[in-house]
mmCIF file of C-alpha atoms and ligand atoms in Angstrom:
data_model
loop_
_atom_site.group_PDB
_atom_site.id
_atom_site.type_symbol
_atom_site.label_atom_id
_atom_site.label_comp_id
_atom_site.label_asym_id
_atom_site.label_seq_id
_atom_site.Cartn_x
_atom_site.Cartn_y
_atom_site.Cartn_z
ATOM 1 C CA UNK A 18 15.044 6.034 -13.373
ATOM 2 C CA UNK A 19 18.001 8.355 -13.078
ATOM 3 C CA UNK A 20 20.108 6.319 -15.503
ATOM 4 C CA UNK A 21 21.820 9.480 -16.706
ATOM 5 C CA UNK A 22 24.983 9.788 -18.720
ATOM 6 C CA UNK A 23 27.401 11.377 -16.281
ATOM 7 C CA UNK A 24 29.073 14.601 -17.364
ATOM 8 C CA UNK A 25 32.148 16.040 -15.705
ATOM 9 C CA UNK A 26 31.825 19.511 -14.182
ATOM 10 C CA UNK A 27 33.953 21.216 -16.856
ATOM 11 C CA UNK A 28 31.804 19.743 -19.651
ATOM 12 C CA UNK A 29 28.558 21.499 -18.671
ATOM 13 C CA UNK A 30 27.637 24.497 -20.797
ATOM 14 C CA UNK A 31 25.364 25.957 -18.107
ATOM 15 C CA UNK A 32 25.975 25.721 -14.371
ATOM 16 C CA UNK A 33 24.246 27.106 -11.313
ATOM 17 C CA UNK A 34 26.084 29.829 -9.447
ATOM 18 C CA UNK A 35 26.279 28.363 -5.946
ATOM 19 C CA UNK A 36 27.354 29.188 -2.416
ATOM 20 C CA UNK A 37 27.855 26.635 0.343
ATOM 21 C CA UNK A 38 27.177 26.971 4.076
ATOM 22 C CA UNK A 39 29.051 24.450 6.213
ATOM 23 C CA UNK A 40 32.570 23.089 6.058
ATOM 24 C CA UNK A 41 32.158 19.957 8.137
ATOM 25 C CA UNK A 42 32.886 16.251 7.964
ATOM 26 C CA UNK A 43 29.989 14.866 5.936
ATOM 27 C CA UNK A 44 30.102 17.707 3.455
ATOM 28 C CA UNK A 45 33.835 17.144 2.904
ATOM 29 C CA UNK A 46 33.399 13.439 2.249
ATOM 30 C CA UNK A 47 30.180 13.394 0.252
ATOM 31 C CA UNK A 48 28.696 16.719 -0.843
ATOM 32 C CA UNK A 49 31.585 18.898 -2.065
ATOM 33 C CA UNK A 50 32.984 15.592 -3.345
ATOM 34 C CA UNK A 51 29.960 15.214 -5.652
ATOM 35 C CA UNK A 52 30.433 18.581 -7.410
ATOM 36 C CA UNK A 53 32.956 17.321 -9.984
ATOM 37 C CA UNK A 54 29.974 15.516 -11.583
ATOM 38 C CA UNK A 55 27.340 18.264 -11.350
ATOM 39 C CA UNK A 56 26.690 21.626 -13.073
ATOM 40 C CA UNK A 57 27.817 23.627 -10.045
ATOM 41 C CA UNK A 58 29.911 26.791 -10.216
ATOM 42 C CA UNK A 59 30.966 27.030 -6.576
ATOM 43 C CA UNK A 60 31.754 30.698 -5.958
ATOM 44 C CA UNK A 61 31.989 30.883 -2.167
ATOM 45 C CA UNK A 62 32.005 28.855 1.040
ATOM 46 C CA UNK A 63 30.978 29.952 4.512
ATOM 47 C CA UNK A 64 31.665 28.416 7.900
ATOM 48 C CA UNK A 65 31.623 30.000 11.349
ATOM 49 C CA UNK A 66 35.110 28.562 11.590
ATOM 50 C CA UNK A 67 36.805 30.875 9.093
ATOM 51 C CA UNK A 68 39.945 28.793 8.724
ATOM 52 C CA UNK A 69 37.816 25.810 7.759
ATOM 53 C CA UNK A 70 35.998 27.905 5.194
ATOM 54 C CA UNK A 71 39.357 29.022 3.773
ATOM 55 C CA UNK A 72 40.722 25.467 3.685
ATOM 56 C CA UNK A 73 37.605 24.153 1.938
ATOM 57 C CA UNK A 74 37.628 27.017 -0.553
ATOM 58 C CA UNK A 75 41.195 26.113 -1.491
ATOM 59 C CA UNK A 76 40.389 22.395 -1.607
ATOM 60 C CA UNK A 77 37.174 22.616 -3.629
ATOM 61 C CA UNK A 78 37.903 25.542 -5.911
ATOM 62 C CA UNK A 79 35.628 28.256 -4.477
ATOM 63 C CA UNK A 80 36.798 31.784 -5.211
ATOM 64 C CA UNK A 81 35.978 33.328 -1.817
ATOM 65 C CA UNK A 82 35.205 32.333 1.756
ATOM 66 C CA UNK A 83 33.185 33.859 4.590
ATOM 67 C CA UNK A 84 32.301 33.319 8.249
ATOM 68 C CA UNK A 85 28.884 34.982 8.002
ATOM 69 C CA UNK A 86 26.245 33.381 5.795
ATOM 70 C CA UNK A 87 24.153 36.515 5.321
ATOM 71 C CA UNK A 88 27.188 38.516 4.251
ATOM 72 C CA UNK A 89 28.070 35.810 1.740
ATOM 73 C CA UNK A 90 24.586 35.683 0.214
ATOM 74 C CA UNK A 91 24.403 39.481 0.108
ATOM 75 C CA UNK A 92 27.725 39.889 -1.660
ATOM 76 C CA UNK A 93 27.611 36.852 -3.945
ATOM 77 C CA UNK A 94 23.948 36.881 -5.074
ATOM 78 C CA UNK A 95 24.010 33.171 -6.006
ATOM 79 C CA UNK A 96 21.277 31.183 -7.783
ATOM 80 C CA UNK A 97 21.369 28.567 -5.047
ATOM 81 C CA UNK A 98 22.891 27.689 -1.718
ATOM 82 C CA UNK A 99 23.898 24.271 -0.386
ATOM 83 C CA UNK A 100 23.464 24.006 3.383
ATOM 84 C CA UNK A 101 25.165 21.225 5.349
ATOM 85 C CA UNK A 102 25.230 22.297 8.990
ATOM 86 C CA UNK A 103 24.320 20.568 12.252
ATOM 87 C CA UNK A 104 22.145 21.184 15.333
ATOM 88 C CA UNK A 105 21.522 24.092 17.711
ATOM 89 C CA UNK A 106 22.207 23.302 21.402
ATOM 90 C CA UNK A 107 18.449 22.810 21.974
ATOM 91 C CA UNK A 108 18.281 20.184 19.219
ATOM 92 C CA UNK A 109 16.734 22.342 16.492
ATOM 93 C CA UNK A 110 18.158 22.002 12.999
ATOM 94 C CA UNK A 111 20.561 24.826 12.071
ATOM 95 C CA UNK A 112 19.795 24.471 8.367
ATOM 96 C CA UNK A 113 16.092 25.292 8.825
ATOM 97 C CA UNK A 114 16.722 28.942 9.784
ATOM 98 C CA UNK A 115 19.518 29.297 7.237
ATOM 99 C CA UNK A 116 17.171 28.015 4.519
ATOM 100 C CA UNK A 117 14.475 30.537 5.521
ATOM 101 C CA UNK A 118 17.064 33.355 5.326
ATOM 102 C CA UNK A 119 18.162 32.200 1.872
ATOM 103 C CA UNK A 120 14.572 32.018 0.594
ATOM 104 C CA UNK A 121 13.926 35.572 1.820
ATOM 105 C CA UNK A 122 16.858 36.620 -0.350
ATOM 106 C CA UNK A 123 15.411 34.798 -3.352
ATOM 107 C CA UNK A 124 17.969 31.977 -3.370
ATOM 108 C CA UNK A 125 17.094 28.323 -4.147
ATOM 109 C CA UNK A 126 18.030 25.926 -1.347
ATOM 110 C CA UNK A 127 19.529 22.459 -1.278
ATOM 111 C CA UNK A 128 19.878 21.237 2.273
ATOM 112 C CA UNK A 129 20.980 18.050 3.966
ATOM 113 C CA UNK A 130 18.468 16.093 5.988
ATOM 114 C CA UNK A 131 16.912 16.616 8.464
ATOM 115 C CA UNK A 132 14.957 19.461 6.897
ATOM 116 C CA UNK A 133 13.601 20.538 10.288
ATOM 117 C CA UNK A 134 12.717 19.205 13.725
ATOM 118 C CA UNK A 135 8.923 19.656 13.433
ATOM 119 C CA UNK A 136 5.958 19.584 11.085
ATOM 120 C CA UNK A 137 5.353 23.263 11.820
ATOM 121 C CA UNK A 138 8.827 24.306 10.658
ATOM 122 C CA UNK A 139 8.472 22.359 7.419
ATOM 123 C CA UNK A 140 5.182 24.098 6.763
ATOM 124 C CA UNK A 141 6.947 27.432 7.350
ATOM 125 C CA UNK A 142 9.598 26.454 4.796
ATOM 126 C CA UNK A 143 6.891 25.508 2.301
ATOM 127 C CA UNK A 144 5.235 28.867 2.793
ATOM 128 C CA UNK A 145 8.535 30.747 2.417
ATOM 129 C CA UNK A 146 9.395 28.777 -0.724
ATOM 130 C CA UNK A 147 6.018 29.579 -2.243
ATOM 131 C CA UNK A 148 6.300 33.284 -1.322
ATOM 132 C CA UNK A 149 9.788 33.546 -2.841
ATOM 133 C CA UNK A 150 8.935 31.271 -5.773
ATOM 134 C CA UNK A 151 12.134 29.321 -5.011
ATOM 135 C CA UNK A 152 12.798 25.622 -4.466
ATOM 136 C CA UNK A 153 13.838 23.832 -1.311
ATOM 137 C CA UNK A 154 15.207 20.361 -1.850
ATOM 138 C CA UNK A 155 16.432 18.050 0.911
ATOM 139 C CA UNK A 156 19.143 15.487 0.282
ATOM 140 C CA UNK A 157 16.986 12.381 0.675
ATOM 141 C CA UNK A 158 19.802 10.277 -0.708
ATOM 142 C CA UNK A 159 18.005 6.937 -0.300
ATOM 143 C CA UNK A 160 15.496 7.723 -3.026
ATOM 144 C CA UNK A 161 18.391 8.321 -5.427
ATOM 145 C CA UNK A 162 20.130 4.985 -4.783
ATOM 146 C CA UNK A 163 20.186 3.126 -8.109
ATOM 147 C CA UNK A 164 18.834 0.041 -6.260
ATOM 148 C CA UNK A 165 15.919 1.997 -4.763
ATOM 149 C CA UNK A 166 15.119 3.789 -8.026
ATOM 150 C CA UNK A 167 15.080 0.439 -9.817
ATOM 151 C CA UNK A 168 12.860 -0.995 -7.066
ATOM 152 C CA UNK A 169 10.396 1.849 -7.626
ATOM 153 C CA UNK A 170 10.364 1.095 -11.340
ATOM 154 C CA UNK A 171 9.855 -2.650 -10.764
ATOM 155 C CA UNK A 172 7.025 -2.260 -8.259
ATOM 156 C CA UNK A 173 5.284 0.207 -10.572
ATOM 157 C CA UNK A 174 5.134 -2.323 -13.425
ATOM 158 C CA UNK A 175 1.889 -4.227 -14.172
ATOM 159 C CA UNK A 176 3.725 -7.576 -13.824
ATOM 160 C CA UNK A 177 4.532 -6.860 -10.158
ATOM 161 C CA UNK A 178 0.896 -6.216 -9.239
ATOM 162 C CA UNK A 179 -0.133 -3.745 -6.559
ATOM 163 C CA UNK A 180 2.554 -3.144 -3.890
ATOM 164 C CA UNK A 181 0.821 -4.865 -0.974
ATOM 165 C CA UNK A 182 3.321 -4.936 1.873
ATOM 166 C CA UNK A 183 6.801 -3.673 2.754
ATOM 167 C CA UNK A 184 9.476 -4.446 5.338
ATOM 168 C CA UNK A 185 12.186 -1.865 6.066
ATOM 169 C CA UNK A 186 15.048 -2.478 8.467
ATOM 170 C CA UNK A 187 17.332 0.252 9.806
ATOM 171 C CA UNK A 188 19.433 0.338 13.007
ATOM 172 C CA UNK A 189 18.264 3.200 15.184
ATOM 173 C CA UNK A 190 17.470 3.536 18.880
ATOM 174 C CA UNK A 191 14.359 5.313 20.111
ATOM 175 C CA UNK A 192 14.896 7.051 23.482
ATOM 176 C CA UNK A 193 12.674 6.072 26.409
ATOM 177 C CA UNK A 194 9.233 7.724 26.487
ATOM 178 C CA UNK A 195 10.127 10.150 29.299
ATOM 179 C CA UNK A 196 13.098 11.513 27.269
ATOM 180 C CA UNK A 197 11.328 12.121 23.994
ATOM 181 C CA UNK A 198 9.826 15.475 24.927
ATOM 182 C CA UNK A 199 13.379 16.845 25.150
ATOM 183 C CA UNK A 200 14.232 17.550 21.509
ATOM 184 C CA UNK A 201 17.984 17.393 22.154
ATOM 185 C CA UNK A 202 17.649 13.777 23.274
ATOM 186 C CA UNK A 203 15.954 12.995 19.957
ATOM 187 C CA UNK A 204 18.812 14.256 17.747
ATOM 188 C CA UNK A 205 20.041 10.834 16.688
ATOM 189 C CA UNK A 206 16.490 9.630 15.991
ATOM 190 C CA UNK A 207 15.677 12.767 14.000
ATOM 191 C CA UNK A 208 18.948 12.491 12.102
ATOM 192 C CA UNK A 209 18.225 8.927 10.994
ATOM 193 C CA UNK A 210 14.440 8.591 10.689
ATOM 194 C CA UNK A 211 14.875 10.501 7.423
ATOM 195 C CA UNK A 212 16.494 7.452 5.818
ATOM 196 C CA UNK A 213 13.875 4.690 6.279
ATOM 197 C CA UNK A 214 11.180 7.398 6.248
ATOM 198 C CA UNK A 215 12.262 8.562 2.784
ATOM 199 C CA UNK A 216 12.189 4.999 1.438
ATOM 200 C CA UNK A 217 8.722 4.296 2.844
ATOM 201 C CA UNK A 218 7.272 7.475 1.377
ATOM 202 C CA UNK A 219 8.935 7.113 -2.025
ATOM 203 C CA UNK A 220 7.923 3.484 -2.524
ATOM 204 C CA UNK A 221 4.543 3.272 -0.767
ATOM 205 C CA UNK A 222 3.133 6.797 -0.525
ATOM 206 C CA UNK A 223 1.698 8.410 2.573
ATOM 207 C CA UNK A 224 1.253 6.558 5.849
ATOM 208 C CA UNK A 225 -2.285 6.789 7.167
ATOM 209 C CA UNK A 226 -1.665 5.271 10.616
ATOM 210 C CA UNK A 227 0.837 3.294 12.675
ATOM 211 C CA UNK A 228 1.382 1.400 15.917
ATOM 212 C CA UNK A 229 4.848 1.016 17.455
ATOM 213 C CA UNK A 230 6.380 -1.050 20.250
ATOM 214 C CA UNK A 231 9.826 -0.468 21.752
ATOM 215 C CA UNK A 232 12.189 -2.827 23.564
ATOM 216 C CA UNK A 233 13.960 -1.406 26.657
ATOM 217 C CA UNK A 234 17.366 -3.104 26.127
ATOM 218 C CA UNK A 235 18.723 -1.173 23.112
ATOM 219 C CA UNK A 236 15.760 1.056 22.275
ATOM 220 C CA UNK A 237 14.961 -0.995 19.160
ATOM 221 C CA UNK A 238 11.401 -0.935 17.884
ATOM 222 C CA UNK A 239 8.921 -2.461 15.500
ATOM 223 C CA UNK A 240 6.210 -0.420 13.860
ATOM 224 C CA UNK A 241 3.227 -1.629 11.889
ATOM 225 C CA UNK A 242 2.139 0.813 9.249
ATOM 226 C CA UNK A 243 -1.000 1.225 7.171
ATOM 227 C CA UNK A 244 -0.588 3.263 3.987
ATOM 228 C CA UNK A 245 -3.233 5.386 2.303
ATOM 229 C CA UNK A 246 -3.084 2.957 -0.630
ATOM 230 C CA UNK A 247 -4.369 0.179 1.652
ATOM 231 C CA UNK A 248 -0.961 -1.548 1.757
ATOM 232 C CA UNK A 249 0.679 -2.457 5.066
ATOM 233 C CA UNK A 250 4.286 -2.326 6.262
ATOM 234 C CA UNK A 251 6.689 -3.040 9.067
ATOM 235 C CA UNK A 252 9.614 -0.840 10.032
ATOM 236 C CA UNK A 253 12.116 -2.680 12.183
ATOM 237 C CA UNK A 254 14.531 -0.254 13.850
ATOM 238 C CA UNK A 255 17.256 -2.694 14.776
ATOM 239 C CA UNK A 256 19.186 -0.874 17.523
ATOM 240 C CA UNK A 257 21.560 -3.442 19.002
ATOM 241 C CA UNK A 258 22.876 -5.050 15.819
ATOM 242 C CA UNK A 259 26.581 -5.763 15.496
ATOM 243 C CA UNK A 260 28.939 -3.105 14.188
ATOM 244 C CA UNK A 261 30.060 -5.659 11.617
ATOM 245 C CA UNK A 262 26.567 -6.085 10.165
ATOM 246 C CA UNK A 263 25.128 -4.421 7.072
ATOM 247 C CA UNK A 264 22.547 -1.884 8.218
ATOM 248 C CA UNK A 265 19.676 -2.211 5.843
ATOM 249 C CA UNK A 266 17.239 -4.625 4.290
ATOM 250 C CA UNK A 267 14.113 -3.917 2.329
ATOM 251 C CA UNK A 268 11.432 -6.186 0.912
ATOM 252 C CA UNK A 269 8.304 -5.344 -1.013
ATOM 253 C CA UNK A 270 5.628 -7.842 -1.924
ATOM 254 C CA UNK A 271 3.275 -7.353 -4.844
ATOM 255 C CA UNK A 272 0.961 -10.002 -6.339
ATOM 256 C CA UNK A 273 2.950 -13.233 -6.733
ATOM 257 C CA UNK A 274 6.168 -11.231 -7.002
ATOM 258 C CA UNK A 275 8.603 -9.591 -4.570
ATOM 259 C CA UNK A 276 11.715 -7.424 -4.536
ATOM 260 C CA UNK A 277 14.513 -7.527 -1.954
ATOM 261 C CA UNK A 278 17.270 -4.922 -1.510
ATOM 262 C CA UNK A 279 20.121 -5.937 0.764
ATOM 263 C CA UNK A 280 22.783 -3.577 2.028
ATOM 264 C CA UNK A 281 21.585 -0.811 -0.300
ATOM 265 C CA UNK A 282 23.176 -2.322 -3.408
ATOM 266 C CA UNK A 283 22.113 -5.924 -3.952
ATOM 267 C CA UNK A 284 18.762 -6.021 -5.689
ATOM 268 C CA UNK A 285 16.836 -9.259 -6.279
ATOM 269 C CA UNK A 286 13.595 -9.316 -8.214
ATOM 270 C CA UNK A 287 11.629 -12.529 -7.676
ATOM 271 C CA UNK A 288 9.457 -12.339 -10.730
ATOM 272 C CA UNK A 289 6.029 -13.925 -10.909
ATOM 273 C CA UNK A 290 6.781 -17.672 -11.062
ATOM 274 C CA UNK A 291 5.050 -20.943 -10.284
ATOM 275 C CA UNK A 292 6.423 -22.862 -7.320
ATOM 276 C CA UNK A 293 7.769 -26.257 -8.499
ATOM 277 C CA UNK A 294 5.159 -28.999 -7.852
ATOM 278 C CA UNK A 295 4.948 -29.750 -4.114
ATOM 279 C CA UNK A 296 6.395 -33.139 -3.091
ATOM 280 C CA UNK A 297 7.340 -34.069 -6.676
ATOM 281 C CA UNK A 298 10.010 -31.595 -7.803
ATOM 282 C CA UNK A 299 13.611 -32.773 -7.792
ATOM 283 C CA UNK A 300 14.914 -29.316 -8.704
ATOM 284 C CA UNK A 301 14.281 -25.790 -7.483
ATOM 285 C CA UNK A 302 15.354 -24.357 -10.834
ATOM 286 C CA UNK A 303 12.493 -22.428 -12.444
ATOM 287 C CA UNK A 304 12.308 -21.669 -16.190
ATOM 288 C CA UNK A 305 14.615 -18.893 -17.406
ATOM 289 C CA UNK A 306 11.633 -16.687 -18.357
ATOM 290 C CA UNK A 307 10.474 -16.488 -14.730
ATOM 291 C CA UNK A 308 13.820 -16.849 -12.921
ATOM 292 C CA UNK A 309 14.798 -14.196 -10.359
ATOM 293 C CA UNK A 310 16.788 -11.210 -11.610
ATOM 294 C CA UNK A 311 19.759 -10.098 -9.515
ATOM 295 C CA UNK A 312 21.839 -6.933 -9.730
ATOM 296 C CA UNK A 313 24.906 -6.019 -7.713
ATOM 297 C CA UNK A 314 27.882 -3.811 -8.544
ATOM 298 C CA UNK A 315 31.339 -5.084 -9.390
ATOM 299 C CA UNK A 316 34.129 -3.514 -7.389
ATOM 300 C CA UNK A 317 37.040 -4.095 -9.760
ATOM 301 C CA UNK A 318 36.976 -1.294 -12.290
ATOM 302 C CA UNK A 319 37.608 2.404 -11.738
ATOM 303 C CA UNK A 320 33.978 3.116 -12.594
ATOM 304 C CA UNK A 321 31.621 5.812 -11.315
ATOM 305 C CA UNK A 322 28.858 3.419 -10.227
ATOM 306 C CA UNK A 323 31.088 1.733 -7.645
ATOM 307 C CA UNK A 324 31.963 5.020 -5.902
ATOM 308 C CA UNK A 325 29.750 5.673 -2.882
ATOM 309 C CA UNK A 326 28.929 9.188 -4.121
ATOM 310 C CA UNK A 327 26.998 7.410 -6.900
ATOM 311 C CA UNK A 328 25.522 4.242 -5.361
ATOM 312 C CA UNK A 329 24.533 6.180 -2.209
ATOM 313 C CA UNK A 330 22.748 8.742 -4.350
ATOM 314 C CA UNK A 331 24.812 11.879 -3.583
ATOM 315 C CA UNK A 332 25.710 12.840 -7.149
ATOM 316 C CA UNK A 333 22.246 12.008 -8.539
ATOM 317 C CA UNK A 334 20.461 14.063 -5.849
ATOM 318 C CA UNK A 335 22.658 17.087 -6.506
ATOM 319 C CA UNK A 336 22.299 16.778 -10.275
ATOM 320 C CA UNK A 337 18.508 16.571 -9.826
ATOM 321 C CA UNK A 338 18.560 19.840 -7.867
ATOM 322 C CA UNK A 339 20.834 21.606 -10.363
ATOM 323 C CA UNK A 340 18.714 20.478 -13.315
ATOM 324 C CA UNK A 341 15.599 21.745 -11.522
ATOM 325 C CA UNK A 342 17.172 25.158 -10.964
ATOM 326 C CA UNK A 343 18.492 25.375 -14.529
ATOM 327 C CA UNK A 344 15.108 24.397 -15.997
ATOM 328 C CA UNK A 345 13.152 26.409 -13.419
ATOM 329 C CA UNK A 346 10.948 23.391 -12.670
ATOM 330 C CA UNK A 347 10.485 22.181 -9.084
ATOM 331 C CA UNK A 348 12.383 19.069 -7.991
ATOM 332 C CA UNK A 349 10.186 15.969 -7.899
ATOM 333 C CA UNK A 350 12.241 14.107 -5.271
ATOM 334 C CA UNK A 351 13.562 15.356 -1.939
ATOM 335 C CA UNK A 352 10.561 17.701 -1.868
ATOM 336 C CA UNK A 353 9.158 19.468 1.182
ATOM 337 C CA UNK A 354 6.062 17.280 0.772
ATOM 338 C CA UNK A 355 8.261 14.232 1.355
ATOM 339 C CA UNK A 356 10.000 15.896 4.330
ATOM 340 C CA UNK A 357 6.604 16.776 5.776
ATOM 341 C CA UNK A 358 5.542 13.112 5.798
ATOM 342 C CA UNK A 359 8.808 12.159 7.514
ATOM 343 C CA UNK A 360 8.279 14.901 10.100
ATOM 344 C CA UNK A 361 4.805 13.478 10.817
ATOM 345 C CA UNK A 362 6.447 10.102 11.418
ATOM 346 C CA UNK A 363 9.004 11.720 13.739
ATOM 347 C CA UNK A 364 6.267 13.421 15.753
ATOM 348 C CA UNK A 365 4.277 10.186 15.992
ATOM 349 C CA UNK A 366 7.217 8.572 17.818
ATOM 350 C CA UNK A 367 7.915 11.691 19.812
ATOM 351 C CA UNK A 368 4.437 12.429 21.085
ATOM 352 C CA UNK A 369 2.308 9.379 20.199
ATOM 353 C CA UNK A 370 1.674 6.667 22.804
ATOM 354 C CA UNK A 371 3.423 3.315 22.405
ATOM 355 C CA UNK A 372 1.147 0.397 21.542
ATOM 356 C CA UNK A 373 -1.799 2.504 20.357
ATOM 357 C CA UNK A 374 -2.803 3.334 16.809
ATOM 358 C CA UNK A 375 -1.656 6.830 15.816
ATOM 359 C CA UNK A 376 -3.335 8.516 12.860
ATOM 360 C CA UNK A 377 -1.007 10.549 10.606
ATOM 361 C CA UNK A 378 -3.178 11.344 7.618
HETATM 362 N N1 NAD B 29 22.891 12.014 3.981
HETATM 363 C C1 NAD B 29 23.874 11.494 4.663
HETATM 364 O O1 NAD B 29 24.362 10.433 4.329
HETATM 365 C C2 NAD B 29 24.443 12.194 5.836
HETATM 366 C C3 NAD B 29 25.539 11.652 6.510
HETATM 367 C C4 NAD B 29 26.091 12.384 7.574
HETATM 368 C C5 NAD B 29 25.554 13.590 7.914
HETATM 369 N N2 NAD B 29 24.473 14.084 7.251
HETATM 370 C C6 NAD B 29 23.875 15.376 7.598
HETATM 371 O O2 NAD B 29 24.830 16.388 7.368
HETATM 372 C C7 NAD B 29 24.748 17.365 8.386
HETATM 373 C C8 NAD B 29 26.039 17.410 9.197
HETATM 374 O O3 NAD B 29 27.139 17.439 8.328
HETATM 375 P P1 NAD B 29 28.635 17.455 8.826
HETATM 376 O O4 NAD B 29 29.069 16.104 9.237
HETATM 377 O O5 NAD B 29 29.363 18.096 7.718
HETATM 378 O O6 NAD B 29 28.495 18.324 10.156
HETATM 379 P P2 NAD B 29 29.632 19.051 10.989
HETATM 380 O O7 NAD B 29 29.113 19.274 12.361
HETATM 381 O O8 NAD B 29 30.935 18.340 10.810
HETATM 382 O O9 NAD B 29 29.735 20.425 10.232
HETATM 383 C C9 NAD B 29 28.757 21.413 10.313
HETATM 384 C C10 NAD B 29 29.446 22.714 10.007
HETATM 385 O O10 NAD B 29 28.478 23.722 9.873
HETATM 386 C C11 NAD B 29 29.021 24.913 10.393
HETATM 387 N N3 NAD B 29 27.923 25.840 10.698
HETATM 388 C C12 NAD B 29 26.877 25.652 11.524
HETATM 389 N N4 NAD B 29 26.067 26.736 11.516
HETATM 390 C C13 NAD B 29 26.620 27.613 10.658
HETATM 391 C C14 NAD B 29 26.254 28.924 10.237
HETATM 392 N N5 NAD B 29 25.151 29.533 10.691
HETATM 393 N N6 NAD B 29 27.048 29.560 9.361
HETATM 394 C C15 NAD B 29 28.152 28.952 8.895
HETATM 395 N N7 NAD B 29 28.565 27.734 9.264
HETATM 396 C C16 NAD B 29 27.799 27.068 10.143
HETATM 397 C C17 NAD B 29 29.797 24.457 11.623
HETATM 398 O O11 NAD B 29 30.757 25.425 12.004
HETATM 399 C C18 NAD B 29 30.414 23.151 11.138
HETATM 400 O O12 NAD B 29 31.713 23.327 10.585
HETATM 401 C C19 NAD B 29 23.603 16.959 9.274
HETATM 402 O O13 NAD B 29 22.451 17.604 8.817
HETATM 403 C C20 NAD B 29 23.504 15.462 9.055
HETATM 404 O O14 NAD B 29 22.211 14.952 9.280
HETATM 405 C C21 NAD B 29 23.923 13.420 6.211
#
């Protein structure tokens, strides 16, 4: 678990020399905003919109700004580059090409999801990373949520038993079959499949096969999954839910035990317990030793854990990348192997027939 003692940026003895490509909305709110808690020496920022690059440099303490990414990397010679860009007009991911350019220059890459729009492009990134001997990490924030990390720890314990089944809920529409060949029409799906996809892979391992069905009213879908471990799962993509509703719910069942994560922060561990005698129990209260365990954050104190940059995993994912670069050991989360499995999932929906079993691995 990433239960690390948080250091402030100015307290780190060693930092990575970093550049940043992209001065957009998400990066402003969540990625630059995480640097005060990570060993990052931000030297320069680049955006095609030069004024934006200048404004962000002033705001976030970078020394220089650029409008051309290659010029920035050439002049600055950083250890690493953070890439938070968007999509090309045809729906391809801008960060994929930028990451390949950075690797060719021998620069480690941290990039936002999606890593790429196809399995083939992720394999190209893997090859380029290997050739340059540099790391590519994607910001799979979900696997850095304290609640998800704790879930992983709980389901890996002998008391939980083997993780047997999983339910993941996420609101996302799948376009109609005739639209899916057009990558541009799949942008929203590609953008979001990374979130439930990252959770499934982190907690349950690789998917071996799946079957999905889609409803025509909102584009919601249900998918039944079989994992290589033998476990099964359901992904419910709940397009059509209310804008006032929490987005996510997750449940994993082991052997006489289960874990539920609601809304990304409320974690309940139903430990192995005997059900009170049927027809004869006046109380539902089980003994303290087997009672459920519940965690949720308080929102009163000016703490770090109740800032979204912590409970949504942004600071931990960036610290993980920086520590990997500083130690020269590959990241173990947000890896290209994880992105590859998510890309296989994406392509199964894009090209695989509805209602028929599709084999991924
Ligand atoms: N993990 C999350 O929670 C989360 C949330 C929102 C968005 N995102 C991801 O973040 C990315 C979008 O972030 P945003 O909201 O900051 O996007 P944005 O569109 O607001 O900003 C993207 C910026 O990149 C710049 N850019 C594009 N290509 C460039 C290039 N070659 N050189 C220099 N600058 C270039 C654009 O000019 C723009 O300012 C997407 O990948 C999205 O999936 C992740």
